[in-house]
Amino acid sequence: AKKQGKNRFYWFEPPMENELRFRNKLEAGIRDGIANGEFVPYYEQQIDLETEELVGFEMLARWVSPELGIVGPDIFIPIAEEIGAIGELSESLIAQSFEDAKEWDPTLTLSVNISPVQMRDPWFSQKILKLLVAHRFPPDRLDIEITETCLHENIGMVRSMITSLRNQGVHVSLDDFGTGYSSLAQLRSLPFDRLKIDRSFISELKQEENGSALVDAIISMSDGLKLPITAEGIENEAVLEVLKSMGKMKGQGYHYGRPEPADKVVERLAARGML
Ligand code: C2E
Ligand code: CA
Ligand code: CA
Ligand code: CA
C-alpha cells in the first residue's frame, strides 16, 4: 500500500500479488499442518515381478488439509524445503510409517523418500538411527530412496552418508534413475543397494515398440553395476509383460493400485494373511 497524504491508502494489485498471497497462505498452512498432524503417510505396493509376491511398500507423503483437501508432495515438499521445515516434516512422517509398518508381516520392507536438503544435514544418519531405536523398527526393513539429483551435490559427503546409513543396516536406493545424468564412474563409486528406474522410461514401454531400447540400456547398466532394480510407474499389463521379459526385478505402479492410507494397507494385508 502507498500512503497518500493523511490516513489515505491506495491499494495496488500487481499481477504477482495474488500468487504471493496464495504462497504465503500455503506456507502458513504447511507450518500449521505440521503442528496439527495433517501430514500422513500413504503407501504404494512393491511387487517381485517374477514371483508376483508383495515385498514391501513405498511411503508417499500426503497433506490432508482441512481447507484444500488431499494435497500431493510435489506441491508441499519444495515449500517445506524452502521454509526450513523439511527435516521436521520428514521425521514425523518416518516415525508414523515405522509405527504403521511394525504391524505388517516382518518380511515387508518400507521405502522412504529423502530430500537433497536432508542429505546436506551432517546429522541425518544419526537422526534416522534415533528414530529406528525410538520406534524399535528393524533397520534392515528400511530402504532410503535418494534421488539422482542429490549426486550433483558434494559427492564425498553423499558417499559418507550412504556408508553410515548402510553401516546401521539400512538399505539405500538410487531413485529416479536415468533422469539425473550421473556418470557410470560416479555410480560405481557409491555403495547403493538398488536402482529405481524412473517412471518416465517405464510408462512409454509397450509391446512391439522400440521404446524398450532405453530401458534395455538402463538394465544392462544395472547388471554392470551388479545392482538389482525396481521399475516404477507400471500402469498396465502390457508394460508389465515387457518388463518381465527383460529380467528379474521389482516393480510398482497403478497397475497394482494407487497409494493408500495405513488402514487400507492393513485391510489388504489382513486379506492376504500378512499381518
Ligand atoms: P517418486 O519417489 O518418484 O514416487 C512415485 C510417484 O509416482 C508418486 O507420486 C506415485 O504416486 C506416482 N505413481 C506411482 N505409480 C504410478 C503410475 O503407475 N503412474 C503414474 N502416472 N504415477 C505413478 P507422488 O505420491 O505424487 O509423489 C511425488 C514425489 O514426491 C515422489 O516421487 C517423491 O520424490 C516425492 N515424495 C513423496 N513423499 C515424500 C517424502 O516424504 N519426502 C520427500 N522428500 N519426498 C517425497
Ligand atoms: Ca521414490
Ligand atoms: Ca520417479
Ligand atoms: Ca522422485
mmCIF file of C-alpha atoms and ligand atoms in Angstrom:
data_model
loop_
_atom_site.group_PDB
_atom_site.id
_atom_site.type_symbol
_atom_site.label_atom_id
_atom_site.label_comp_id
_atom_site.label_asym_id
_atom_site.label_seq_id
_atom_site.Cartn_x
_atom_site.Cartn_y
_atom_site.Cartn_z
ATOM 1 C CA ALA A 1 0.000 0.000 0.000
ATOM 2 C CA LYS A 2 1.124 3.502 -0.708
ATOM 3 C CA LYS A 3 0.450 6.208 1.740
ATOM 4 C CA GLN A 4 -1.106 9.210 0.046
ATOM 5 C CA GLY A 5 -1.471 12.146 2.293
ATOM 6 C CA LYS A 6 -3.087 11.891 5.635
ATOM 7 C CA ASN A 7 -4.510 8.448 6.518
ATOM 8 C CA ARG A 8 -5.276 7.586 2.933
ATOM 9 C CA PHE A 9 -4.145 4.349 1.354
ATOM 10 C CA TYR A 10 -4.315 3.371 -2.282
ATOM 11 C CA TRP A 11 -4.036 -0.366 -2.792
ATOM 12 C CA PHE A 12 -2.496 -1.572 -5.982
ATOM 13 C CA GLU A 13 -2.516 -5.146 -7.158
ATOM 14 C CA PRO A 14 0.340 -6.077 -9.405
ATOM 15 C CA PRO A 15 -0.224 -9.448 -11.171
ATOM 16 C CA MET A 16 2.020 -11.277 -8.711
ATOM 17 C CA GLU A 17 0.105 -10.130 -5.676
ATOM 18 C CA ASN A 18 -2.469 -12.933 -5.715
ATOM 19 C CA GLU A 19 0.125 -15.636 -6.227
ATOM 20 C CA LEU A 20 2.224 -14.210 -3.453
ATOM 21 C CA ARG A 21 -0.715 -14.181 -1.102
ATOM 22 C CA PHE A 22 -1.578 -17.767 -2.028
ATOM 23 C CA ARG A 23 2.006 -18.778 -1.490
ATOM 24 C CA ASN A 24 2.102 -17.124 1.936
ATOM 25 C CA LYS A 25 -1.119 -18.888 2.832
ATOM 26 C CA LEU A 26 0.349 -22.203 1.716
ATOM 27 C CA GLU A 27 3.451 -21.648 3.833
ATOM 28 C CA ALA A 28 1.379 -20.800 6.891
ATOM 29 C CA GLY A 29 -0.894 -23.765 6.179
ATOM 30 C CA ILE A 30 2.076 -26.113 5.961
ATOM 31 C CA ARG A 31 3.535 -24.822 9.229
ATOM 32 C CA ASP A 32 0.182 -25.241 10.988
ATOM 33 C CA GLY A 33 -0.370 -28.579 9.270
ATOM 34 C CA ILE A 34 2.884 -29.953 10.665
ATOM 35 C CA ALA A 35 1.915 -28.783 14.158
ATOM 36 C CA ASN A 36 -1.590 -30.267 13.773
ATOM 37 C CA GLY A 37 -0.502 -33.618 12.375
ATOM 38 C CA GLU A 38 -2.143 -33.099 8.958
ATOM 39 C CA PHE A 39 0.697 -34.789 7.075
ATOM 40 C CA VAL A 40 0.204 -38.528 6.761
ATOM 41 C CA PRO A 41 1.936 -41.425 5.026
ATOM 42 C CA TYR A 42 0.262 -43.160 2.090
ATOM 43 C CA TYR A 43 1.696 -46.417 0.810
ATOM 44 C CA GLU A 44 2.307 -47.894 -2.626
ATOM 45 C CA GLN A 45 2.788 -51.642 -3.074
ATOM 46 C CA GLN A 46 6.090 -53.027 -4.314
ATOM 47 C CA ILE A 47 5.966 -56.384 -6.085
ATOM 48 C CA ASP A 48 8.534 -59.004 -7.089
ATOM 49 C CA LEU A 49 7.620 -59.240 -10.766
ATOM 50 C CA GLU A 50 8.917 -62.795 -11.070
ATOM 51 C CA THR A 51 7.058 -64.357 -8.139
ATOM 52 C CA GLU A 52 4.250 -61.749 -8.120
ATOM 53 C CA GLU A 53 4.704 -61.536 -4.366
ATOM 54 C CA LEU A 54 4.104 -58.371 -2.382
ATOM 55 C CA VAL A 55 7.539 -57.461 -0.980
ATOM 56 C CA GLY A 56 7.048 -54.035 0.566
ATOM 57 C CA PHE A 57 5.631 -50.531 0.384
ATOM 58 C CA GLU A 58 6.926 -47.096 -0.561
ATOM 59 C CA MET A 59 5.754 -44.357 1.747
ATOM 60 C CA LEU A 60 4.444 -41.325 -0.159
ATOM 61 C CA ALA A 61 3.524 -38.263 1.868
ATOM 62 C CA ARG A 62 0.088 -36.616 1.676
ATOM 63 C CA TRP A 63 -1.205 -33.417 3.248
ATOM 64 C CA VAL A 64 -4.758 -33.847 4.425
ATOM 65 C CA SER A 65 -5.615 -30.164 4.611
ATOM 66 C CA PRO A 66 -8.965 -29.106 6.106
ATOM 67 C CA GLU A 67 -9.038 -26.272 3.566
ATOM 68 C CA LEU A 68 -7.517 -27.775 0.432
ATOM 69 C CA GLY A 69 -8.281 -31.488 0.711
ATOM 70 C CA ILE A 70 -5.616 -34.074 -0.071
ATOM 71 C CA VAL A 71 -2.503 -32.361 -1.386
ATOM 72 C CA GLY A 72 0.386 -34.217 -3.080
ATOM 73 C CA PRO A 73 4.083 -33.947 -2.241
ATOM 74 C CA ASP A 74 5.033 -32.157 -5.449
ATOM 75 C CA ILE A 75 3.218 -29.115 -4.011
ATOM 76 C CA PHE A 76 4.340 -29.123 -0.368
ATOM 77 C CA ILE A 77 7.799 -30.750 -0.364
ATOM 78 C CA PRO A 78 9.511 -27.887 -2.269
ATOM 79 C CA ILE A 79 7.869 -25.328 0.029
ATOM 80 C CA ALA A 80 8.777 -27.295 3.163
ATOM 81 C CA GLU A 81 12.360 -27.345 1.871
ATOM 82 C CA GLU A 82 12.386 -23.590 1.320
ATOM 83 C CA ILE A 83 10.929 -22.673 4.688
ATOM 84 C CA GLY A 84 13.334 -24.985 6.503
ATOM 85 C CA ALA A 85 10.625 -27.398 7.655
ATOM 86 C CA ILE A 86 11.535 -30.469 5.600
ATOM 87 C CA GLY A 87 13.603 -32.155 8.316
ATOM 88 C CA GLU A 88 10.867 -31.945 10.932
ATOM 89 C CA LEU A 89 8.165 -32.939 8.439
ATOM 90 C CA SER A 90 10.121 -35.909 7.135
ATOM 91 C CA GLU A 91 10.988 -37.172 10.610
ATOM 92 C CA SER A 92 7.341 -37.026 11.651
ATOM 93 C CA LEU A 93 6.299 -38.968 8.522
ATOM 94 C CA ILE A 94 9.026 -41.566 9.004
ATOM 95 C CA ALA A 95 8.064 -42.011 12.663
ATOM 96 C CA GLN A 96 4.420 -42.572 11.637
ATOM 97 C CA SER A 97 5.438 -45.046 8.944
ATOM 98 C CA PHE A 98 7.592 -47.035 11.409
ATOM 99 C CA GLU A 99 4.559 -47.379 13.658
ATOM 100 C CA ASP A 100 2.421 -48.467 10.681
ATOM 101 C CA ALA A 101 4.966 -50.887 9.222
ATOM 102 C CA LYS A 102 5.655 -52.514 12.595
ATOM 103 C CA GLU A 103 2.188 -54.067 12.331
ATOM 104 C CA TRP A 104 2.882 -55.628 8.941
ATOM 105 C CA ASP A 105 4.422 -59.006 8.170
ATOM 106 C CA PRO A 106 8.137 -58.629 9.060
ATOM 107 C CA THR A 107 9.208 -59.705 5.562
ATOM 108 C CA LEU A 108 7.741 -56.476 4.154
ATOM 109 C CA THR A 109 10.145 -53.598 3.537
ATOM 110 C CA LEU A 110 9.447 -49.881 3.935
ATOM 111 C CA SER A 111 10.875 -47.383 1.442
ATOM 112 C CA VAL A 112 11.029 -43.684 2.264
ATOM 113 C CA ASN A 113 11.974 -40.697 0.103
ATOM 114 C CA ILE A 114 14.583 -38.251 1.304
ATOM 115 C CA SER A 115 15.082 -34.694 0.095
ATOM 116 C CA PRO A 116 18.514 -33.464 -1.094
ATOM 117 C CA VAL A 117 18.203 -30.821 1.624
ATOM 118 C CA GLN A 118 18.215 -33.568 4.266
ATOM 119 C CA MET A 119 21.269 -35.155 2.662
ATOM 120 C CA ARG A 120 23.169 -31.944 3.445
ATOM 121 C CA ASP A 121 22.470 -32.359 7.162
ATOM 122 C CA PRO A 122 25.584 -33.958 8.722
ATOM 123 C CA TRP A 123 23.353 -35.398 11.475
ATOM 124 C CA PHE A 124 20.953 -37.075 9.066
ATOM 125 C CA SER A 125 22.059 -40.687 9.572
ATOM 126 C CA GLN A 126 22.148 -40.116 13.353
ATOM 127 C CA LYS A 127 18.564 -38.869 13.187
ATOM 128 C CA ILE A 128 17.470 -41.973 11.284
ATOM 129 C CA LEU A 129 19.217 -44.196 13.828
ATOM 130 C CA LYS A 130 17.470 -42.378 16.672
ATOM 131 C CA LEU A 131 14.071 -42.901 15.015
ATOM 132 C CA LEU A 132 14.800 -46.595 14.387
ATOM 133 C CA VAL A 133 15.692 -47.095 18.028
ATOM 134 C CA ALA A 134 12.840 -44.984 19.425
ATOM 135 C CA HIS A 135 10.255 -46.891 17.381
ATOM 136 C CA ARG A 136 12.004 -50.260 17.605
ATOM 137 C CA PHE A 137 11.970 -50.651 13.850
ATOM 138 C CA PRO A 138 14.411 -53.174 12.307
ATOM 139 C CA PRO A 139 16.973 -51.235 10.199
ATOM 140 C CA ASP A 140 17.131 -53.942 7.537
ATOM 141 C CA ARG A 141 13.459 -53.421 6.705
ATOM 142 C CA LEU A 142 14.134 -49.771 5.878
ATOM 143 C CA ASP A 143 15.092 -48.593 2.394
ATOM 144 C CA ILE A 144 16.067 -44.960 1.959
ATOM 145 C CA GLU A 145 15.494 -43.545 -1.530
ATOM 146 C CA ILE A 146 17.864 -40.813 -2.633
ATOM 147 C CA THR A 147 17.135 -39.050 -5.918
ATOM 148 C CA GLU A 148 19.769 -38.933 -8.602
ATOM 149 C CA THR A 149 19.837 -35.115 -8.388
ATOM 150 C CA CYS A 150 21.484 -35.483 -4.935
ATOM 151 C CA LEU A 151 24.590 -36.640 -6.730
ATOM 152 C CA HIS A 152 25.149 -33.154 -8.123
ATOM 153 C CA GLU A 153 25.982 -32.100 -4.601
ATOM 154 C CA ASN A 154 29.180 -32.759 -2.686
ATOM 155 C CA ILE A 155 29.769 -36.351 -3.738
ATOM 156 C CA GLY A 156 32.157 -37.097 -0.869
ATOM 157 C CA MET A 157 29.506 -36.124 1.637
ATOM 158 C CA VAL A 158 26.871 -38.171 -0.150
ATOM 159 C CA ARG A 159 29.165 -41.190 -0.115
ATOM 160 C CA SER A 160 29.887 -40.973 3.614
ATOM 161 C CA MET A 161 26.171 -40.503 4.312
ATOM 162 C CA ILE A 162 25.267 -43.633 2.350
ATOM 163 C CA THR A 163 28.063 -45.534 4.057
ATOM 164 C CA SER A 164 26.992 -44.573 7.557
ATOM 165 C CA LEU A 165 23.367 -45.477 6.809
ATOM 166 C CA ARG A 166 24.435 -48.863 5.463
ATOM 167 C CA ASN A 167 26.660 -49.431 8.492
ATOM 168 C CA GLN A 168 23.469 -49.186 10.550
ATOM 169 C CA GLY A 169 21.948 -51.933 8.424
ATOM 170 C CA VAL A 170 19.674 -49.619 6.411
ATOM 171 C CA HIS A 171 19.376 -50.096 2.633
ATOM 172 C CA VAL A 172 19.903 -47.186 0.251
ATOM 173 C CA SER A 173 18.411 -46.945 -3.256
ATOM 174 C CA LEU A 174 19.056 -44.516 -6.068
ATOM 175 C CA ASP A 175 15.656 -43.063 -7.030
ATOM 176 C CA ASP A 176 14.538 -41.585 -10.376
ATOM 177 C CA PHE A 177 17.454 -43.348 -12.046
ATOM 178 C CA GLY A 178 18.042 -42.145 -15.594
ATOM 179 C CA THR A 179 16.809 -38.591 -15.041
ATOM 180 C CA GLY A 180 19.875 -37.089 -13.388
ATOM 181 C CA TYR A 181 22.708 -37.653 -15.861
ATOM 182 C CA SER A 182 25.056 -39.238 -13.359
ATOM 183 C CA SER A 183 28.097 -40.921 -14.836
ATOM 184 C CA LEU A 184 28.842 -44.603 -14.593
ATOM 185 C CA ALA A 185 32.070 -43.771 -12.748
ATOM 186 C CA GLN A 186 30.109 -41.763 -10.186
ATOM 187 C CA LEU A 187 27.561 -44.524 -9.694
ATOM 188 C CA ARG A 188 30.248 -47.136 -9.298
ATOM 189 C CA SER A 189 31.873 -45.114 -6.527
ATOM 190 C CA LEU A 190 28.674 -45.010 -4.469
ATOM 191 C CA PRO A 191 27.575 -48.017 -2.404
ATOM 192 C CA PHE A 192 23.892 -48.190 -3.411
ATOM 193 C CA ASP A 193 21.838 -51.333 -2.807
ATOM 194 C CA ARG A 194 19.371 -50.832 -5.644
ATOM 195 C CA LEU A 195 18.398 -48.641 -8.604
ATOM 196 C CA LYS A 196 14.870 -47.411 -9.232
ATOM 197 C CA ILE A 197 14.132 -46.747 -12.892
ATOM 198 C CA ASP A 198 12.103 -43.567 -13.229
ATOM 199 C CA ARG A 199 8.555 -43.954 -14.463
ATOM 200 C CA SER A 200 9.196 -41.626 -17.421
ATOM 201 C CA PHE A 201 11.054 -44.553 -19.029
ATOM 202 C CA ILE A 202 8.578 -47.203 -17.953
ATOM 203 C CA SER A 203 5.266 -45.630 -18.905
ATOM 204 C CA GLU A 204 6.368 -45.410 -22.549
ATOM 205 C CA LEU A 205 7.070 -49.138 -22.723
ATOM 206 C CA LYS A 206 4.675 -51.069 -24.912
ATOM 207 C CA GLN A 207 4.902 -54.368 -26.630
ATOM 208 C CA GLU A 208 6.317 -54.276 -30.182
ATOM 209 C CA GLU A 209 7.789 -50.849 -29.817
ATOM 210 C CA ASN A 210 11.372 -49.664 -29.737
ATOM 211 C CA GLY A 211 10.813 -47.579 -26.612
ATOM 212 C CA SER A 212 12.376 -50.505 -24.811
ATOM 213 C CA ALA A 213 15.891 -49.754 -26.104
ATOM 214 C CA LEU A 214 16.434 -47.156 -23.394
ATOM 215 C CA VAL A 215 15.132 -49.411 -20.637
ATOM 216 C CA ASP A 216 17.315 -52.211 -22.033
ATOM 217 C CA ALA A 217 20.332 -49.918 -21.751
ATOM 218 C CA ILE A 218 19.429 -48.956 -18.183
ATOM 219 C CA ILE A 219 19.049 -52.618 -17.253
ATOM 220 C CA SER A 220 22.424 -53.566 -18.731
ATOM 221 C CA MET A 221 23.949 -50.699 -16.810
ATOM 222 C CA SER A 222 22.472 -52.028 -13.575
ATOM 223 C CA ASP A 223 23.763 -55.508 -14.451
ATOM 224 C CA GLY A 224 27.207 -53.973 -14.949
ATOM 225 C CA LEU A 225 26.945 -52.302 -11.567
ATOM 226 C CA LYS A 226 25.595 -55.574 -10.105
ATOM 227 C CA LEU A 227 22.632 -53.710 -8.648
ATOM 228 C CA PRO A 228 19.065 -55.034 -8.506
ATOM 229 C CA ILE A 229 16.360 -52.774 -9.903
ATOM 230 C CA THR A 230 12.846 -51.603 -9.238
ATOM 231 C CA ALA A 231 10.704 -50.292 -12.088
ATOM 232 C CA GLU A 232 8.225 -47.588 -11.064
ATOM 233 C CA GLY A 233 5.098 -46.444 -12.877
ATOM 234 C CA ILE A 234 3.824 -49.797 -14.167
ATOM 235 C CA GLU A 235 0.352 -48.792 -15.330
ATOM 236 C CA ASN A 236 -0.884 -51.797 -17.257
ATOM 237 C CA GLU A 237 -0.454 -55.447 -18.154
ATOM 238 C CA ALA A 238 1.326 -54.694 -21.469
ATOM 239 C CA VAL A 239 4.115 -52.774 -19.745
ATOM 240 C CA LEU A 240 4.345 -55.450 -17.078
ATOM 241 C CA GLU A 241 4.813 -58.187 -19.693
ATOM 242 C CA VAL A 242 7.610 -56.274 -21.439
ATOM 243 C CA LEU A 243 9.398 -55.749 -18.139
ATOM 244 C CA LYS A 244 9.050 -59.380 -17.116
ATOM 245 C CA SER A 245 10.698 -60.407 -20.376
ATOM 246 C CA MET A 246 13.652 -58.159 -19.551
ATOM 247 C CA GLY A 247 14.731 -59.995 -16.427
ATOM 248 C CA LYS A 248 14.339 -60.212 -12.696
ATOM 249 C CA MET A 249 13.192 -57.058 -10.954
ATOM 250 C CA LYS A 250 10.778 -55.479 -8.535
ATOM 251 C CA GLY A 251 8.028 -53.171 -9.718
ATOM 252 C CA GLN A 252 5.317 -50.808 -8.587
ATOM 253 C CA GLY A 253 2.632 -48.642 -10.154
ATOM 254 C CA TYR A 254 -1.071 -48.003 -10.639
ATOM 255 C CA HIS A 255 -1.448 -51.459 -12.192
ATOM 256 C CA TYR A 256 -1.162 -52.789 -8.649
ATOM 257 C CA GLY A 257 -3.111 -49.974 -7.065
ATOM 258 C CA ARG A 258 -2.903 -46.332 -6.072
ATOM 259 C CA PRO A 259 -1.062 -45.227 -2.955
ATOM 260 C CA GLU A 260 -3.402 -45.780 0.014
ATOM 261 C CA PRO A 261 -3.560 -44.823 3.704
ATOM 262 C CA ALA A 262 -2.403 -47.121 6.509
ATOM 263 C CA ASP A 263 -5.855 -48.522 7.346
ATOM 264 C CA LYS A 264 -6.345 -49.665 3.739
ATOM 265 C CA VAL A 265 -2.929 -51.330 3.824
ATOM 266 C CA VAL A 266 -3.948 -53.191 6.974
ATOM 267 C CA GLU A 267 -7.141 -54.429 5.240
ATOM 268 C CA ARG A 268 -5.105 -55.536 2.235
ATOM 269 C CA LEU A 269 -2.586 -57.394 4.396
ATOM 270 C CA ALA A 270 -5.277 -58.990 6.554
ATOM 271 C CA ALA A 271 -6.866 -60.419 3.411
ATOM 272 C CA ARG A 272 -3.505 -61.962 2.478
ATOM 273 C CA GLY A 273 -2.647 -63.191 5.947
ATOM 274 C CA MET A 274 0.278 -60.785 6.083
ATOM 275 C CA LEU A 275 -0.352 -59.026 9.358
HETATM 276 P P1 C2E B 1 8.664 -40.770 -6.620
HETATM 277 O O1 C2E B 1 9.531 -41.165 -5.492
HETATM 278 O O2 C2E B 1 9.209 -40.943 -7.985
HETATM 279 O O3 C2E B 1 7.296 -41.545 -6.406
HETATM 280 C C1 C2E B 1 6.492 -42.041 -7.463
HETATM 281 C C2 C2E B 1 5.367 -41.093 -7.790
HETATM 282 O O4 C2E B 1 4.661 -41.603 -8.928
HETATM 283 C C3 C2E B 1 4.313 -40.970 -6.712
HETATM 284 O O5 C2E B 1 3.731 -39.679 -6.825
HETATM 285 C C4 C2E B 1 3.302 -42.036 -7.110
HETATM 286 O O6 C2E B 1 2.021 -41.794 -6.574
HETATM 287 C C5 C2E B 1 3.324 -41.884 -8.594
HETATM 288 N N1 C2E B 1 2.982 -43.134 -9.277
HETATM 289 C C6 C2E B 1 3.101 -44.388 -8.821
HETATM 290 N N2 C2E B 1 2.713 -45.289 -9.733
HETATM 291 C C7 C2E B 1 2.340 -44.588 -10.824
HETATM 292 C C8 C2E B 1 1.849 -44.964 -12.121
HETATM 293 O O7 C2E B 1 1.668 -46.134 -12.447
HETATM 294 N N3 C2E B 1 1.577 -43.960 -12.979
HETATM 295 C C9 C2E B 1 1.744 -42.652 -12.649
HETATM 296 N N4 C2E B 1 1.443 -41.735 -13.555
HETATM 297 N N5 C2E B 1 2.219 -42.266 -11.449
HETATM 298 C C10 C2E B 1 2.520 -43.226 -10.541
HETATM 299 P P2 C2E B 1 3.507 -38.768 -5.559
HETATM 300 O O8 C2E B 1 2.976 -39.596 -4.429
HETATM 301 O O9 C2E B 1 2.721 -37.588 -6.012
HETATM 302 O O10 C2E B 1 4.971 -38.331 -5.164
HETATM 303 C C11 C2E B 1 5.718 -37.477 -5.982
HETATM 304 C C12 C2E B 1 7.134 -37.374 -5.498
HETATM 305 O O11 C2E B 1 7.187 -36.715 -4.240
HETATM 306 C C13 C2E B 1 7.779 -38.725 -5.257
HETATM 307 O O12 C2E B 1 8.260 -39.205 -6.490
HETATM 308 C C14 C2E B 1 8.881 -38.375 -4.288
HETATM 309 O O13 C2E B 1 10.047 -37.964 -4.964
HETATM 310 C C15 C2E B 1 8.316 -37.185 -3.550
HETATM 311 N N6 C2E B 1 7.928 -37.570 -2.177
HETATM 312 C C16 C2E B 1 6.864 -38.281 -1.744
HETATM 313 N N7 C2E B 1 6.861 -38.414 -0.410
HETATM 314 C C17 C2E B 1 7.978 -37.775 0.029
HETATM 315 C C18 C2E B 1 8.560 -37.542 1.330
HETATM 316 O O14 C2E B 1 8.054 -37.974 2.387
HETATM 317 N N8 C2E B 1 9.728 -36.831 1.369
HETATM 318 C C19 C2E B 1 10.330 -36.352 0.238
HETATM 319 N N9 C2E B 1 11.478 -35.656 0.347
HETATM 320 N N10 C2E B 1 9.812 -36.544 -0.991
HETATM 321 C C20 C2E B 1 8.649 -37.249 -1.097
HETATM 322 CA CA CA B 2 10.685 -42.772 -4.655
HETATM 323 CA CA CA B 3 10.220 -41.227 -10.036
HETATM 324 CA CA CA B 4 11.142 -38.538 -7.100
#
